[in-house]
Coordinates of N, CA, C and O in Angstrom, one line a residue:
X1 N -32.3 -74.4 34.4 CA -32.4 -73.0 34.1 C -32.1 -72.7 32.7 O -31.5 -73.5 31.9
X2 N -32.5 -71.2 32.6 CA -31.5 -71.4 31.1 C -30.2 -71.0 30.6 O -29.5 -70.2 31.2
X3 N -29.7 -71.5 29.6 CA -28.5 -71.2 29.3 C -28.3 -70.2 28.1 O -28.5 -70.4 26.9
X4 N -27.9 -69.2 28.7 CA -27.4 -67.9 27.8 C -26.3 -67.5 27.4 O -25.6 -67.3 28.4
X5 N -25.7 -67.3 26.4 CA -24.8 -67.3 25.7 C -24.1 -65.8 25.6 O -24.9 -64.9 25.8
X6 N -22.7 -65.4 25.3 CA -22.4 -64.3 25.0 C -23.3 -63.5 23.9 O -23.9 -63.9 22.9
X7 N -23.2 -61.8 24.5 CA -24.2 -61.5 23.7 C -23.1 -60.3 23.9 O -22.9 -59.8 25.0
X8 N -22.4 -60.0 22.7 CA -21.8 -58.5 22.5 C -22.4 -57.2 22.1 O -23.1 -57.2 21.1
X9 N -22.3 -56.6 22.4 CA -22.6 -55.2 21.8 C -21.9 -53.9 21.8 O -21.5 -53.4 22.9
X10 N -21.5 -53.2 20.3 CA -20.5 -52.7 20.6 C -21.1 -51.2 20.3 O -21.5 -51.4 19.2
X11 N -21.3 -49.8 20.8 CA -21.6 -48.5 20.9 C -20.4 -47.8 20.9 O -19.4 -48.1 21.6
X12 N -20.5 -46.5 20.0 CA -19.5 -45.9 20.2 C -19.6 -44.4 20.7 O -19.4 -43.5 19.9
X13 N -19.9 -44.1 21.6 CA -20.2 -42.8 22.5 C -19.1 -42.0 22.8 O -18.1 -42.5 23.3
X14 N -19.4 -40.5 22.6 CA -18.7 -39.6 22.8 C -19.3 -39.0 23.7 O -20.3 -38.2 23.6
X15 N -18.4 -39.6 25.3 CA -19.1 -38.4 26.1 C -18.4 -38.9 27.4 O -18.7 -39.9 28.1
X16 N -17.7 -38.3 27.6 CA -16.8 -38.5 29.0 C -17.0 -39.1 30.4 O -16.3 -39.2 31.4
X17 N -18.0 -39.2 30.0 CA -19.0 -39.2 31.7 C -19.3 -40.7 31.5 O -20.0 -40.9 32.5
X18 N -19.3 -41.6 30.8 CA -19.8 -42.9 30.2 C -18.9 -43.6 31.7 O -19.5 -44.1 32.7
X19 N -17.8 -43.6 31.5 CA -17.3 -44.5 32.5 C -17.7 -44.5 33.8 O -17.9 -45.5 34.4
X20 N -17.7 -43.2 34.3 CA -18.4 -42.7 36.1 C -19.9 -43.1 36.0 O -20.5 -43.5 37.0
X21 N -20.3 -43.1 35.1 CA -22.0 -43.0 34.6 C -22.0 -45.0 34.8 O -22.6 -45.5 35.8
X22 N -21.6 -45.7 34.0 CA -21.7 -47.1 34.1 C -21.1 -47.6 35.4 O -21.7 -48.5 35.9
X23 N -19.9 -47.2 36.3 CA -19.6 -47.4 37.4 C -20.7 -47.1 38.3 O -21.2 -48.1 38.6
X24 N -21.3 -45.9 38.8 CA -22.5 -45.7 39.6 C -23.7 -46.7 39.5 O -24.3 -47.0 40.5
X25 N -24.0 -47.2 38.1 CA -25.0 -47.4 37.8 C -25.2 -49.0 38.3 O -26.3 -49.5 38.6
X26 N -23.7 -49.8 38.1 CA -23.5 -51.0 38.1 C -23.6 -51.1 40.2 O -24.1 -52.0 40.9
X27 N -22.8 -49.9 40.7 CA -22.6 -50.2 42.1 C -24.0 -49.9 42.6 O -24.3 -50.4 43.7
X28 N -25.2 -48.9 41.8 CA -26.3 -48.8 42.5 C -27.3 -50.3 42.4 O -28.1 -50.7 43.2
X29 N -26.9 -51.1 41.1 CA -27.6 -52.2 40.8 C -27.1 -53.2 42.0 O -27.9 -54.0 42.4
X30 N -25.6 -53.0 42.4 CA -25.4 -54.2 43.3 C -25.5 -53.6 44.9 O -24.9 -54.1 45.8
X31 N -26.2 -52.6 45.1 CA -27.1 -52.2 46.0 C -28.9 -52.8 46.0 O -29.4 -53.8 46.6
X32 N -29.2 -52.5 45.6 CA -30.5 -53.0 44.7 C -30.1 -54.4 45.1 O -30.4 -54.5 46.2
X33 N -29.6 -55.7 44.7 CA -29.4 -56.5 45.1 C -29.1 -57.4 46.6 O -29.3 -58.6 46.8
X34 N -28.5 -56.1 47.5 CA -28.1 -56.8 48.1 C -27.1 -57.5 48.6 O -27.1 -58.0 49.7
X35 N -25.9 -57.7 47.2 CA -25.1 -58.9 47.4 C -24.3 -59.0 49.0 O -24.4 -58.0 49.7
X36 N -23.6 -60.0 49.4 CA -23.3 -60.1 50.4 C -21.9 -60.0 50.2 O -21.3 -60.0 51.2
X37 N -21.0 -59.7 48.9 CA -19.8 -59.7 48.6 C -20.1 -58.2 47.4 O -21.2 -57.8 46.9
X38 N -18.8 -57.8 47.3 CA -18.4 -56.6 46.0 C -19.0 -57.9 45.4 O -19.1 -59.1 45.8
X39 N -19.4 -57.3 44.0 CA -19.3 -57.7 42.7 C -19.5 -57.3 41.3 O -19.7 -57.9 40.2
X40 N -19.3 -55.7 41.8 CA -18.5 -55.1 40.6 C -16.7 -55.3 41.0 O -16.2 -55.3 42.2
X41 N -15.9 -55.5 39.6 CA -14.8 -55.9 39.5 C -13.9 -55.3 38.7 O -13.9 -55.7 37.6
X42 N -13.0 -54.4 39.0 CA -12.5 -53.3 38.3 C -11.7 -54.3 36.8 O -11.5 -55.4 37.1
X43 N -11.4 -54.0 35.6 CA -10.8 -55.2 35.2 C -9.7 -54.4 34.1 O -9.2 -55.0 33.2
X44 N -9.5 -53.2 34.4 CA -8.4 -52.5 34.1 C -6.9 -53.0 34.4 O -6.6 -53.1 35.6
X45 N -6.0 -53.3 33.5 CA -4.7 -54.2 33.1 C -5.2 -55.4 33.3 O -4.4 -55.9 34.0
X46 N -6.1 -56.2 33.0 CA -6.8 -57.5 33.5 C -6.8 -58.4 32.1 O -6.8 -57.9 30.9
X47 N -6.9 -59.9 32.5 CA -7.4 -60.1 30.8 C -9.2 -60.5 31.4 O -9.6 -61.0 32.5
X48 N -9.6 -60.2 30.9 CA -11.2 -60.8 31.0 C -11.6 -62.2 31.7 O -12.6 -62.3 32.4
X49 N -10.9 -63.1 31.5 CA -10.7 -64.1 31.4 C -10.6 -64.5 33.2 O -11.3 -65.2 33.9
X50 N -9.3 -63.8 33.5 CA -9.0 -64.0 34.5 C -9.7 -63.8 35.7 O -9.6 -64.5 36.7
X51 N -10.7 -62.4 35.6 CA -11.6 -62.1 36.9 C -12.9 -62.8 36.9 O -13.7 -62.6 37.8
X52 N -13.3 -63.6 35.6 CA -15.0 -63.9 35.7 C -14.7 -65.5 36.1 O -14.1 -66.4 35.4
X53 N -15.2 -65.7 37.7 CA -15.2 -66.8 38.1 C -15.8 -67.7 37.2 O -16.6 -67.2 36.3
X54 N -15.7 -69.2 37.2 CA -16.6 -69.9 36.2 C -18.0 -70.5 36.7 O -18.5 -71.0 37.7
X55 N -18.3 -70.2 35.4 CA -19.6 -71.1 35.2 C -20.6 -69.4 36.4 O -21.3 -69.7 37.4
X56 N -20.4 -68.2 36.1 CA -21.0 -67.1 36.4 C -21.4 -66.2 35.4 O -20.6 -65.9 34.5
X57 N -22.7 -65.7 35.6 CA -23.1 -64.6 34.5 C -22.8 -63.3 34.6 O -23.0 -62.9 35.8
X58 N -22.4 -62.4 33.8 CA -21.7 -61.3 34.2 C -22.0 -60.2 33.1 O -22.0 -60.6 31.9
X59 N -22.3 -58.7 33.4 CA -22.0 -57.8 33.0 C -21.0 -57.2 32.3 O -20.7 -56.3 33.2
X60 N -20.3 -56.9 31.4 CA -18.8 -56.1 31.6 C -19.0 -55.0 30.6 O -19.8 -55.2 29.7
X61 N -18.4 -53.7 30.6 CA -18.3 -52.9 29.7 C -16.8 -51.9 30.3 O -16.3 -51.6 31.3
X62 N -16.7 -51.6 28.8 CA -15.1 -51.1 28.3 C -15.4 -49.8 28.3 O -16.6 -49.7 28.0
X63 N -14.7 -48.5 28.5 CA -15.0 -47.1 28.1 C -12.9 -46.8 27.6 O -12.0 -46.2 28.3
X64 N -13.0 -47.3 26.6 CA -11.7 -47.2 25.9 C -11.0 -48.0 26.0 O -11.5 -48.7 26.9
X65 N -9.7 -48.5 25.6 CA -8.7 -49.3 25.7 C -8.1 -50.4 26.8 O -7.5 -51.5 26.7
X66 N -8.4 -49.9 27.5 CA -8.2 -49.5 28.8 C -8.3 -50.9 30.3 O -7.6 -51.3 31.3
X67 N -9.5 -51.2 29.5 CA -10.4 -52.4 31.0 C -12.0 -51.8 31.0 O -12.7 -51.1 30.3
X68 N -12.1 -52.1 31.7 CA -13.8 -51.7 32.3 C -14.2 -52.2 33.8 O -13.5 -52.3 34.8
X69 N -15.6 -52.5 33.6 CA -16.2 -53.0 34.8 C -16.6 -54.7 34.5 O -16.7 -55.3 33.4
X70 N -16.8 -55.1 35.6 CA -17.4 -56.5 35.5 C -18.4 -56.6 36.3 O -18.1 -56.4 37.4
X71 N -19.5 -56.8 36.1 CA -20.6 -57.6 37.4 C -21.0 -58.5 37.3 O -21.7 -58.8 36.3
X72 N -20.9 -59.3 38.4 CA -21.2 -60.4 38.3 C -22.8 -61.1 38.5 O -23.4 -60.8 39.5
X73 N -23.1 -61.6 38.1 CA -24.6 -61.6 37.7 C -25.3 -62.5 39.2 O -25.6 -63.6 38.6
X74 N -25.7 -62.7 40.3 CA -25.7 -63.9 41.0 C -27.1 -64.3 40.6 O -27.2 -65.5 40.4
X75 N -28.5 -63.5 40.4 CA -29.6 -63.2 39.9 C -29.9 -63.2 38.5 O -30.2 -62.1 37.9
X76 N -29.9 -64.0 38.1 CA -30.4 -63.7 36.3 C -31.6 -63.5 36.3 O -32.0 -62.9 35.4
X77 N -32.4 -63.8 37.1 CA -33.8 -63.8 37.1 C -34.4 -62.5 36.9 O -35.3 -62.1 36.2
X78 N -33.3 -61.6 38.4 CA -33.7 -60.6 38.7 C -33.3 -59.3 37.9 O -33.7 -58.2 37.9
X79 N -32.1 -60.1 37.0 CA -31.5 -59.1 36.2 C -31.9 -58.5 35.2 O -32.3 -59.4 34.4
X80 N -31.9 -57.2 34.6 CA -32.5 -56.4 33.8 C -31.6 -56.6 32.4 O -30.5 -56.1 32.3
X81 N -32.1 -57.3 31.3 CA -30.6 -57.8 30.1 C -31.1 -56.3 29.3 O -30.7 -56.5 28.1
X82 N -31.5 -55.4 29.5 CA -31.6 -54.4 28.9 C -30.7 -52.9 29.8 O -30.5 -51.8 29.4
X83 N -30.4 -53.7 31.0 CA -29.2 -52.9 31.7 C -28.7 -51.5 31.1 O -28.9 -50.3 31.5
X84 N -27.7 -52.2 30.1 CA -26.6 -51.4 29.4 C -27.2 -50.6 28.4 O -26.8 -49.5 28.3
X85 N -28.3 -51.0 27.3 CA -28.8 -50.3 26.3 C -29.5 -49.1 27.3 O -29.5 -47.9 27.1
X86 N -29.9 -49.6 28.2 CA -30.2 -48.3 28.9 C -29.7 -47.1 29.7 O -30.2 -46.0 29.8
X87 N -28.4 -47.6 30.3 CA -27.2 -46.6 30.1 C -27.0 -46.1 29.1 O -27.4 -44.9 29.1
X88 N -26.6 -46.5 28.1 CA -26.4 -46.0 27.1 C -27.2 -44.9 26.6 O -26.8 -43.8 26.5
X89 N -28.1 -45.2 26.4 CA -29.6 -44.5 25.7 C -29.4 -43.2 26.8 O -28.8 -42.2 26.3
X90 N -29.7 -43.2 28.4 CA -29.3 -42.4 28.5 C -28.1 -41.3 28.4 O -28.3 -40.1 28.8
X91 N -26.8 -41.7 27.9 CA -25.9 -41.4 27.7 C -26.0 -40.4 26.8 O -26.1 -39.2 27.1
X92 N -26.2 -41.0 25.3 CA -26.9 -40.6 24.4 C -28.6 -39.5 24.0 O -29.3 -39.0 23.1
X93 N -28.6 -39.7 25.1 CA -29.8 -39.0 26.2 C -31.2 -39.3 24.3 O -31.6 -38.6 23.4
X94 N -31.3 -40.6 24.7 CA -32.0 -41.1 23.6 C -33.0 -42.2 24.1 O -33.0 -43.5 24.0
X95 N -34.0 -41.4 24.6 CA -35.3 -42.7 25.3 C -35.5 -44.3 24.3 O -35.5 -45.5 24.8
X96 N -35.4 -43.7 22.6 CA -35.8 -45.2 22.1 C -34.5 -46.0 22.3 O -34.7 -47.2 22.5
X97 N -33.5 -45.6 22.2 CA -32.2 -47.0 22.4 C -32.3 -47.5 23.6 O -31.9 -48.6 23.6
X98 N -32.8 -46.9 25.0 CA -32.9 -47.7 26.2 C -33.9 -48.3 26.0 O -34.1 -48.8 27.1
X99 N -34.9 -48.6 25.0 CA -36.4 -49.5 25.2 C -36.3 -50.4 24.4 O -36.9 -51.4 24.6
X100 N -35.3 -50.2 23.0 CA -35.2 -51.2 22.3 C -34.4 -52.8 23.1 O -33.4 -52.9 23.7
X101 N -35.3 -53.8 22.8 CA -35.3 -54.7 23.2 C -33.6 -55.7 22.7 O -32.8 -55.6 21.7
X102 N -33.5 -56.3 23.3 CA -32.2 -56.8 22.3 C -32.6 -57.9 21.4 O -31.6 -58.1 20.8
X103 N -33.7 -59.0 21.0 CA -34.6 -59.5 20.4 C -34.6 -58.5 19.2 O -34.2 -58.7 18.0
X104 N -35.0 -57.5 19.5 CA -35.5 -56.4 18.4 C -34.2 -56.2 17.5 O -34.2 -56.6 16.4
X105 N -32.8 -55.3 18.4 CA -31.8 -55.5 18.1 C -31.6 -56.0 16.3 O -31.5 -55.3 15.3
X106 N -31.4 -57.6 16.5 CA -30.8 -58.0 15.5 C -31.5 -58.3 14.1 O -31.1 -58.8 13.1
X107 N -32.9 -57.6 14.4 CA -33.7 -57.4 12.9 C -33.3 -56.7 12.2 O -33.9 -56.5 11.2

């Protein structure tokens, strides 16, 4: 298969609703899947480190200081790696940042 590497990206949004908005969005995706276990993972007082089982692909996003969410990926295949730009974009209520590609991204 292939092997994918950390890919950060850091946005800075002002808008309150970001964290309820990426929670829904991650629990409707692990609906959409099917999983047979939770695998969103609260990771608020957490180190990072500690909740991503190994050798697993995963989601995570921060909405302040704080912690975030984690998902865990069981599907790369099925997974959308434009996910988050697309939260975002809607966040930002901005159609081109949810289409930009992340390829595109680093031009």
């Amino acid at each position: 298969g292939k092997h994918r590497h950390t890919y950060i990206e850091c946005v800075p949004v002002e808008n309150e609703d970001a964290e309820i908005c990426f929670w829904n969005e991650l629990d409707k995706a692990e609906n959409e899947f099917k999983t047979s276990s939770k695998r969103v993972i609260s990771t608020k007082g957490k180190s990072l480190q500690s909740v991503i089982p190994e050798h697993f692909a995963y989601f995570h996003v921060e909405c302040g200081l704080d912690g975030g969410y984690l998902h865990l990926i069981e599907d790369e295949e099925r997974w959308n790696p434009n996910f988050g730009r697309e939260i975002v974009g809607g966040l930002l209520e901005s159609d081109n940042f949810g289409r930009m590609k992340r390829s595109n991204a680093n031009k």
